[in-house]
mmCIF file of N, CA and C in Angstrom:
data_model
loop_
_atom_site.group_PDB
_atom_site.id
_atom_site.type_symbol
_atom_site.label_atom_id
_atom_site.label_comp_id
_atom_site.label_asym_id
_atom_site.label_seq_id
_atom_site.Cartn_x
_atom_site.Cartn_y
_atom_site.Cartn_z
ATOM 1 N N MET A 1 84.881 123.879 85.772
ATOM 2 C CA MET A 1 84.837 123.769 87.207
ATOM 3 C C MET A 1 84.969 122.241 87.648
ATOM 4 N N ARG A 2 84.337 121.351 86.977
ATOM 5 C CA ARG A 2 84.589 119.906 87.312
ATOM 6 C C ARG A 2 86.164 119.665 87.090
ATOM 7 N N ARG A 3 86.806 120.237 86.267
ATOM 8 C CA ARG A 3 88.262 119.916 85.948
ATOM 9 C C ARG A 3 88.914 120.406 87.051
ATOM 10 N N ILE A 4 88.634 121.517 87.342
ATOM 11 C CA ILE A 4 89.401 122.209 88.623
ATOM 12 C C ILE A 4 89.119 121.286 89.836
ATOM 13 N N VAL A 5 88.003 120.813 90.284
ATOM 14 C CA VAL A 5 87.704 119.940 91.435
ATOM 15 C C VAL A 5 88.508 118.651 91.139
ATOM 16 N N GLY A 6 88.626 118.144 89.982
ATOM 17 C CA GLY A 6 89.424 116.883 89.808
ATOM 18 C C GLY A 6 90.792 117.215 90.261
ATOM 19 N N LEU A 7 91.321 118.182 89.710
ATOM 20 C CA LEU A 7 92.887 118.573 89.730
ATOM 21 C C LEU A 7 93.155 118.791 91.118
ATOM 22 N N VAL A 8 92.284 119.198 91.952
ATOM 23 C CA VAL A 8 92.279 119.729 93.364
ATOM 24 C C VAL A 8 92.414 118.556 94.266
ATOM 25 N N LEU A 9 91.556 117.502 93.971
ATOM 26 C CA LEU A 9 91.415 116.112 94.590
ATOM 27 C C LEU A 9 92.552 115.340 94.287
ATOM 28 N N ALA A 10 92.902 115.396 92.884
ATOM 29 C CA ALA A 10 94.120 114.597 92.618
ATOM 30 C C ALA A 10 95.538 115.015 93.514
ATOM 31 N N GLY A 11 95.601 116.322 93.400
ATOM 32 C CA GLY A 11 96.628 116.913 94.153
ATOM 33 C C GLY A 11 96.705 116.693 95.637
ATOM 34 N N ALA A 12 95.422 116.720 96.279
ATOM 35 C CA ALA A 12 95.274 116.491 97.771
ATOM 36 C C ALA A 12 95.589 114.984 97.835
ATOM 37 N N GLY A 13 95.179 114.049 96.916
ATOM 38 C CA GLY A 13 95.441 112.634 97.001
ATOM 39 C C GLY A 13 97.001 112.447 96.875
ATOM 40 N N ALA A 14 97.667 112.998 96.053
ATOM 41 C CA ALA A 14 98.992 113.025 95.985
ATOM 42 C C ALA A 14 99.807 113.532 97.040
ATOM 43 N N VAL A 15 99.326 114.502 97.689
ATOM 44 C CA VAL A 15 99.868 114.973 99.061
ATOM 45 C C VAL A 15 99.822 114.018 100.184
ATOM 46 N N LEU A 16 98.553 113.463 100.350
ATOM 47 C CA LEU A 16 98.360 112.516 101.329
ATOM 48 C C LEU A 16 99.131 111.170 101.197
ATOM 49 N N MET A 17 99.413 110.826 100.071
ATOM 50 C CA MET A 17 100.220 109.661 99.598
ATOM 51 C C MET A 17 101.668 109.748 99.948
ATOM 52 N N ALA A 18 102.128 111.081 99.738
ATOM 53 C CA ALA A 18 103.546 111.399 100.000
ATOM 54 C C ALA A 18 103.757 111.323 101.610
ATOM 55 N N HIS A 19 102.644 111.844 102.317
ATOM 56 C CA HIS A 19 103.011 112.229 103.824
ATOM 57 C C HIS A 19 102.730 110.650 104.297
ATOM 58 N N TRP A 20 101.894 109.599 103.747
ATOM 59 C CA TRP A 20 101.902 108.531 104.252
ATOM 60 C C TRP A 20 103.170 107.607 103.914
ATOM 61 N N TYR A 21 103.834 107.893 102.885
ATOM 62 C CA TYR A 21 104.920 107.151 102.361
ATOM 63 C C TYR A 21 105.969 107.476 103.372
ATOM 64 N N LYS A 22 106.385 108.828 103.589
ATOM 65 C CA LYS A 22 107.424 109.430 104.592
ATOM 66 C C LYS A 22 107.215 109.147 106.002
ATOM 67 N N ARG A 23 106.007 108.745 106.556
ATOM 68 C CA ARG A 23 105.814 108.536 107.926
ATOM 69 C C ARG A 23 106.602 107.535 108.425
ATOM 70 N N GLU A 24 107.340 107.996 109.812
ATOM 71 C CA GLU A 24 108.201 106.855 110.274
ATOM 72 C C GLU A 24 107.541 107.055 111.878
ATOM 73 N N VAL A 25 107.842 105.882 112.548
ATOM 74 C CA VAL A 25 107.730 105.821 114.030
ATOM 75 C C VAL A 25 108.778 105.485 114.649
ATOM 76 N N LEU A 26 109.283 106.135 115.537
ATOM 77 C CA LEU A 26 110.645 106.169 116.193
ATOM 78 C C LEU A 26 110.590 105.383 117.625
ATOM 79 N N ARG A 27 111.411 104.369 117.480
ATOM 80 C CA ARG A 27 111.666 103.645 118.924
ATOM 81 C C ARG A 27 113.021 103.705 119.348
ATOM 82 N N GLU A 28 113.289 103.632 120.407
ATOM 83 C CA GLU A 28 114.681 103.647 121.141
ATOM 84 C C GLU A 28 114.860 102.653 122.090
ATOM 85 N N GLY A 29 116.181 102.427 122.358
ATOM 86 C CA GLY A 29 116.519 101.135 123.197
ATOM 87 C C GLY A 29 117.960 101.008 123.310
ATOM 88 N N GLU A 30 118.493 100.137 124.162
ATOM 89 C CA GLU A 30 119.908 99.765 124.454
ATOM 90 C C GLU A 30 120.031 98.459 123.568
ATOM 91 N N GLY A 31 121.293 98.573 122.821
ATOM 92 C CA GLY A 31 121.401 97.395 121.956
ATOM 93 C C GLY A 31 123.069 97.103 121.942
ATOM 94 N N VAL A 32 123.517 96.125 121.465
ATOM 95 C CA VAL A 32 124.915 95.692 121.377
ATOM 96 C C VAL A 32 125.357 95.593 120.057
ATOM 97 N N VAL A 33 126.435 96.283 119.720
ATOM 98 C CA VAL A 33 126.970 96.441 118.475
ATOM 99 C C VAL A 33 128.209 95.586 118.374
ATOM 100 N N HIS A 34 128.297 94.762 117.240
ATOM 101 C CA HIS A 34 129.482 94.034 117.067
ATOM 102 C C HIS A 34 130.064 94.578 115.720
ATOM 103 N N LEU A 35 131.230 95.133 115.928
ATOM 104 C CA LEU A 35 132.032 95.743 114.781
ATOM 105 C C LEU A 35 133.305 95.068 114.411
ATOM 106 N N GLN A 36 133.664 94.892 113.178
ATOM 107 C CA GLN A 36 134.894 94.452 112.637
ATOM 108 C C GLN A 36 135.334 95.429 111.333
ATOM 109 N N SER A 37 136.149 96.390 111.570
ATOM 110 C CA SER A 37 136.471 97.306 110.570
ATOM 111 C C SER A 37 138.035 97.175 110.215
ATOM 112 N N GLU A 38 138.281 96.240 109.310
ATOM 113 C CA GLU A 38 139.722 96.348 109.084
ATOM 114 C C GLU A 38 140.131 96.655 107.594
ATOM 115 N N HIS A 39 141.270 96.497 106.990
ATOM 116 C CA HIS A 39 141.579 96.998 105.715
ATOM 117 C C HIS A 39 140.806 96.394 104.801
ATOM 118 N N GLU A 40 140.806 94.999 104.911
ATOM 119 C CA GLU A 40 140.074 93.840 103.896
ATOM 120 C C GLU A 40 138.532 93.918 103.857
ATOM 121 N N HIS A 41 137.986 94.130 104.891
ATOM 122 C CA HIS A 41 136.538 94.200 105.186
ATOM 123 C C HIS A 41 135.961 94.939 106.370
ATOM 124 N N PHE A 42 134.767 94.927 106.193
ATOM 125 C CA PHE A 42 133.823 95.902 107.252
ATOM 126 C C PHE A 42 132.413 94.941 107.531
ATOM 127 N N HIS A 43 132.407 94.536 108.852
ATOM 128 C CA HIS A 43 131.302 93.755 109.273
ATOM 129 C C HIS A 43 130.512 94.650 110.541
ATOM 130 N N LEU A 44 129.258 94.733 110.396
ATOM 131 C CA LEU A 44 128.642 95.180 111.426
ATOM 132 C C LEU A 44 127.362 94.576 111.860
ATOM 133 N N HIS A 45 127.038 94.072 113.112
ATOM 134 C CA HIS A 45 125.688 93.518 113.611
ATOM 135 C C HIS A 45 125.467 94.136 114.642
ATOM 136 N N VAL A 46 124.044 94.288 114.722
ATOM 137 C CA VAL A 46 123.453 95.015 116.011
ATOM 138 C C VAL A 46 122.397 93.986 116.617
ATOM 139 N N ASP A 47 122.812 93.616 117.902
ATOM 140 C CA ASP A 47 121.840 92.783 118.447
ATOM 141 C C ASP A 47 120.808 93.959 119.085
ATOM 142 N N MET A 48 119.406 93.845 118.569
ATOM 143 C CA MET A 48 118.474 94.740 118.887
ATOM 144 C C MET A 48 117.992 94.591 120.178
ATOM 145 N N PRO A 49 117.422 95.607 120.964
ATOM 146 C CA PRO A 49 116.485 95.161 122.169
ATOM 147 C C PRO A 49 115.298 94.326 122.071
ATOM 148 N N PRO A 50 114.970 93.808 123.110
ATOM 149 C CA PRO A 50 113.645 92.888 122.827
ATOM 150 C C PRO A 50 112.584 93.802 122.472
ATOM 151 N N GLY A 51 111.798 93.148 121.631
ATOM 152 C CA GLY A 51 110.531 93.991 121.035
ATOM 153 C C GLY A 51 110.824 94.632 119.785
ATOM 154 N N MET A 52 112.207 94.937 119.473
ATOM 155 C CA MET A 52 112.571 95.825 118.182
ATOM 156 C C MET A 52 112.970 94.898 117.165
ATOM 157 N N GLU A 53 112.183 94.649 115.858
ATOM 158 C CA GLU A 53 112.440 94.055 115.031
ATOM 159 C C GLU A 53 112.739 95.060 113.662
ATOM 160 N N ILE A 54 113.657 94.732 112.994
ATOM 161 C CA ILE A 54 113.917 95.502 111.686
ATOM 162 C C ILE A 54 113.337 94.724 110.405
ATOM 163 N N GLN A 55 112.679 95.689 109.607
ATOM 164 C CA GLN A 55 111.794 95.076 108.585
ATOM 165 C C GLN A 55 112.098 96.001 107.257
ATOM 166 N N PRO A 56 111.996 95.568 106.397
ATOM 167 C CA PRO A 56 112.126 96.187 104.943
ATOM 168 C C PRO A 56 111.726 97.791 105.177
ATOM 169 N N GLY A 57 112.761 98.651 104.491
ATOM 170 C CA GLY A 57 112.393 100.155 104.843
ATOM 171 C C GLY A 57 112.725 100.719 106.064
ATOM 172 N N ASP A 58 112.910 100.156 107.188
ATOM 173 C CA ASP A 58 113.333 100.627 108.453
ATOM 174 C C ASP A 58 114.824 101.074 108.524
ATOM 175 N N THR A 59 115.082 102.053 109.159
ATOM 176 C CA THR A 59 116.481 102.616 109.479
ATOM 177 C C THR A 59 116.964 102.439 110.950
ATOM 178 N N VAL A 60 118.084 102.008 110.911
ATOM 179 C CA VAL A 60 118.558 101.873 112.427
ATOM 180 C C VAL A 60 119.853 102.975 112.480
ATOM 181 N N GLU A 61 119.842 103.733 113.576
ATOM 182 C CA GLU A 61 120.810 104.596 113.872
ATOM 183 C C GLU A 61 121.541 104.196 115.172
ATOM 184 N N ILE A 62 122.912 104.154 115.083
ATOM 185 C CA ILE A 62 123.792 103.798 116.268
ATOM 186 C C ILE A 62 124.188 105.046 116.618
ATOM 187 N N LEU A 63 123.982 105.413 118.203
ATOM 188 C CA LEU A 63 124.180 106.643 118.595
ATOM 189 C C LEU A 63 125.596 106.855 119.281
ATOM 190 N N GLU A 64 126.136 105.703 119.750
ATOM 191 C CA GLU A 64 127.517 105.716 120.242
ATOM 192 C C GLU A 64 128.426 104.768 119.656
ATOM 193 N N MET A 65 129.675 105.590 119.300
ATOM 194 C CA MET A 65 130.793 104.678 118.706
ATOM 195 C C MET A 65 131.964 104.821 119.726
ATOM 196 N N PRO A 66 132.675 103.811 119.826
ATOM 197 C CA PRO A 66 134.109 103.842 120.440
ATOM 198 C C PRO A 66 135.221 104.688 119.729
ATOM 199 N N ASN A 67 136.097 105.243 120.393
ATOM 200 C CA ASN A 67 137.292 105.988 119.730
ATOM 201 C C ASN A 67 138.145 104.863 119.276
ATOM 202 N N LEU A 68 138.156 104.735 117.957
ATOM 203 C CA LEU A 68 139.239 103.736 117.326
ATOM 204 C C LEU A 68 140.439 104.228 116.743
ATOM 205 N N PRO A 69 141.359 103.798 117.088
ATOM 206 C CA PRO A 69 142.712 104.450 116.468
ATOM 207 C C PRO A 69 142.744 103.933 114.773
ATOM 208 N N GLU A 70 142.921 104.982 114.096
ATOM 209 C CA GLU A 70 143.043 104.939 112.611
ATOM 210 C C GLU A 70 141.680 104.418 112.120
ATOM 211 N N GLY A 71 140.502 104.472 112.935
ATOM 212 C CA GLY A 71 139.307 103.968 112.417
ATOM 213 C C GLY A 71 139.206 102.505 112.192
ATOM 214 N N ARG A 72 140.069 101.708 112.804
ATOM 215 C CA ARG A 72 140.096 100.347 112.333
ATOM 216 C C ARG A 72 140.126 99.484 113.622
ATOM 217 N N THR A 73 139.643 98.282 113.478
ATOM 218 C CA THR A 73 139.546 97.310 114.879
ATOM 219 C C THR A 73 140.770 96.300 114.734
ATOM 220 N N GLN A 74 141.142 95.750 115.822
ATOM 221 C CA GLN A 74 141.974 94.554 115.626
ATOM 222 C C GLN A 74 141.006 93.196 115.989
ATOM 223 N N GLY A 75 140.249 92.846 114.892
ATOM 224 C CA GLY A 75 139.588 91.706 114.988
ATOM 225 C C GLY A 75 138.208 92.213 115.529
ATOM 226 N N GLU A 76 137.261 91.761 116.025
ATOM 227 C CA GLU A 76 135.846 92.147 116.188
ATOM 228 C C GLU A 76 135.820 92.840 117.829
ATOM 229 N N ILE A 77 135.156 93.948 117.739
ATOM 230 C CA ILE A 77 134.756 94.445 119.115
ATOM 231 C C ILE A 77 133.281 94.551 119.277
ATOM 232 N N SER A 78 132.843 94.370 120.326
ATOM 233 C CA SER A 78 131.359 94.693 120.925
ATOM 234 C C SER A 78 131.449 95.722 122.010
ATOM 235 N N PHE A 79 130.390 96.230 121.750
ATOM 236 C CA PHE A 79 130.005 97.464 122.696
ATOM 237 C C PHE A 79 128.609 97.806 122.856
ATOM 238 N N PRO A 80 128.118 98.339 124.004
ATOM 239 C CA PRO A 80 126.775 98.663 124.095
ATOM 240 C C PRO A 80 126.494 100.126 123.573
ATOM 241 N N SER A 81 125.476 100.308 122.849
ATOM 242 C CA SER A 81 125.056 101.748 122.357
ATOM 243 C C SER A 81 123.614 101.865 122.429
ATOM 244 N N ARG A 82 123.364 103.018 122.541
ATOM 245 C CA ARG A 82 121.763 103.490 122.356
ATOM 246 C C ARG A 82 121.491 103.334 120.945
ATOM 247 N N ILE A 83 120.090 102.664 120.658
ATOM 248 C CA ILE A 83 119.932 102.723 119.234
ATOM 249 C C ILE A 83 118.506 103.352 118.866
ATOM 250 N N LYS A 84 118.415 103.850 117.861
ATOM 251 C CA LYS A 84 117.131 104.522 117.328
ATOM 252 C C LYS A 84 116.746 103.697 116.101
ATOM 253 N N LEU A 85 115.457 103.116 116.331
ATOM 254 C CA LEU A 85 114.994 102.463 114.756
ATOM 255 C C LEU A 85 113.741 103.125 114.364
ATOM 256 N N TYR A 86 113.900 103.660 113.219
ATOM 257 C CA TYR A 86 112.760 104.434 112.672
ATOM 258 C C TYR A 86 112.068 103.398 111.771
ATOM 259 N N LYS A 87 110.745 103.406 112.229
ATOM 260 C CA LYS A 87 109.970 102.069 111.386
ATOM 261 C C LYS A 87 109.289 102.866 110.384
ATOM 262 N N ALA A 88 109.478 102.039 109.061
ATOM 263 C CA ALA A 88 108.814 102.715 107.692
ATOM 264 C C ALA A 88 107.196 102.572 107.811
ATOM 265 N N SER A 89 106.498 103.371 107.039
ATOM 266 C CA SER A 89 105.203 103.265 106.888
ATOM 267 C C SER A 89 104.635 101.823 106.189
ATOM 268 N N TRP A 90 103.625 101.406 106.369
ATOM 269 C CA TRP A 90 102.954 100.158 105.578
ATOM 270 C C TRP A 90 103.426 100.498 103.990
ATOM 271 N N LEU A 91 103.009 101.520 103.701
ATOM 272 C CA LEU A 91 103.246 101.920 102.167
ATOM 273 C C LEU A 91 104.796 101.861 101.620
ATOM 274 N N ARG A 92 105.550 102.347 102.373
ATOM 275 C CA ARG A 92 106.980 102.394 101.867
ATOM 276 C C ARG A 92 107.641 101.078 102.030
ATOM 277 N N ARG A 93 107.227 100.251 103.259
ATOM 278 C CA ARG A 93 107.505 98.991 103.411
ATOM 279 C C ARG A 93 107.160 98.192 102.191
ATOM 280 N N THR A 94 105.936 98.024 101.809
ATOM 281 C CA THR A 94 105.402 97.403 100.799
ATOM 282 C C THR A 94 105.978 97.677 99.378
ATOM 283 N N LEU A 95 106.310 99.063 99.159
ATOM 284 C CA LEU A 95 106.918 99.336 97.865
ATOM 285 C C LEU A 95 108.247 98.868 97.994
ATOM 286 N N ILE A 96 108.915 98.597 98.923
ATOM 287 C CA ILE A 96 110.282 98.304 98.906
ATOM 288 C C ILE A 96 110.491 96.855 98.583
ATOM 289 N N LYS A 97 109.511 96.216 99.306
ATOM 290 C CA LYS A 97 109.251 94.643 99.119
ATOM 291 C C LYS A 97 109.254 94.300 97.841
ATOM 292 N N ARG A 98 108.214 94.926 97.060
ATOM 293 C CA ARG A 98 107.829 94.714 95.738
ATOM 294 C C ARG A 98 109.066 94.938 94.935
ATOM 295 N N SER A 99 109.613 96.083 95.036
ATOM 296 C CA SER A 99 110.764 96.358 93.943
ATOM 297 C C SER A 99 112.108 95.628 94.395
ATOM 298 N N SER A 100 112.103 95.113 95.466
ATOM 299 C CA SER A 100 113.296 94.261 95.822
ATOM 300 C C SER A 100 113.174 92.969 95.334
ATOM 301 N N LEU A 101 111.844 92.504 95.407
ATOM 302 C CA LEU A 101 111.623 90.981 94.570
ATOM 303 C C LEU A 101 111.882 91.217 93.107
ATOM 304 N N VAL A 102 111.500 92.089 92.528
ATOM 305 C CA VAL A 102 111.803 92.537 91.133
ATOM 306 C C VAL A 102 113.215 92.550 90.648
ATOM 307 N N GLU A 103 113.834 93.274 91.611
ATOM 308 C CA GLU A 103 115.382 93.161 91.299
ATOM 309 C C GLU A 103 116.161 91.809 91.459
ATOM 310 N N VAL A 104 115.907 90.992 92.601
ATOM 311 C CA VAL A 104 116.231 89.742 92.803
ATOM 312 C C VAL A 104 115.930 88.790 91.756
ATOM 313 N N ASN A 105 114.675 88.848 91.122
ATOM 314 C CA ASN A 105 114.277 87.995 90.033
ATOM 315 C C ASN A 105 115.134 88.483 88.654
ATOM 316 N N GLU A 106 115.483 89.781 88.436
ATOM 317 C CA GLU A 106 116.334 90.207 87.308
ATOM 318 C C GLU A 106 117.716 89.615 87.502
ATOM 319 N N LEU A 107 118.209 89.494 88.633
ATOM 320 C CA LEU A 107 119.529 88.958 88.962
ATOM 321 C C LEU A 107 119.621 87.340 88.647
ATOM 322 N N VAL A 108 118.366 86.799 89.179
ATOM 323 C CA VAL A 108 118.303 85.424 88.918
ATOM 324 C C VAL A 108 118.354 85.242 87.627
ATOM 325 N N GLU A 109 117.547 85.786 86.874
ATOM 326 C CA GLU A 109 117.314 85.418 85.408
ATOM 327 C C GLU A 109 118.279 85.846 84.423
ATOM 328 N N HIS A 110 119.102 86.629 85.039
ATOM 329 C CA HIS A 110 120.000 87.179 84.097
ATOM 330 C C HIS A 110 120.950 86.068 83.440
ATOM 331 N N PRO A 111 121.279 85.871 82.264
ATOM 332 C CA PRO A 111 121.997 84.766 81.679
ATOM 333 C C PRO A 111 123.514 85.084 81.991
#
């Protein structure tokens, strides 16, 4: 009986941790997108609305894109767009920060 209760509690804990990890908060606003998409390179920068800050684990979704001939720009273009920012949970943000530091250290220490 104790073993079954222990397994049920461990399973419940795992489910709660998974929900905590996947939890996101959605924020929306108007931003300005700076795009340069040419044969040699691709650059994208988003000026976020005031009060919106991107942190590790967050996801940005750009909702409006201009119609580009052949999917390329001639130099850089800037355009306004509605922005969705999915804020990661504290658990996901912390795990991503820790794993990123390990990966950067491996790159630096590699002979």
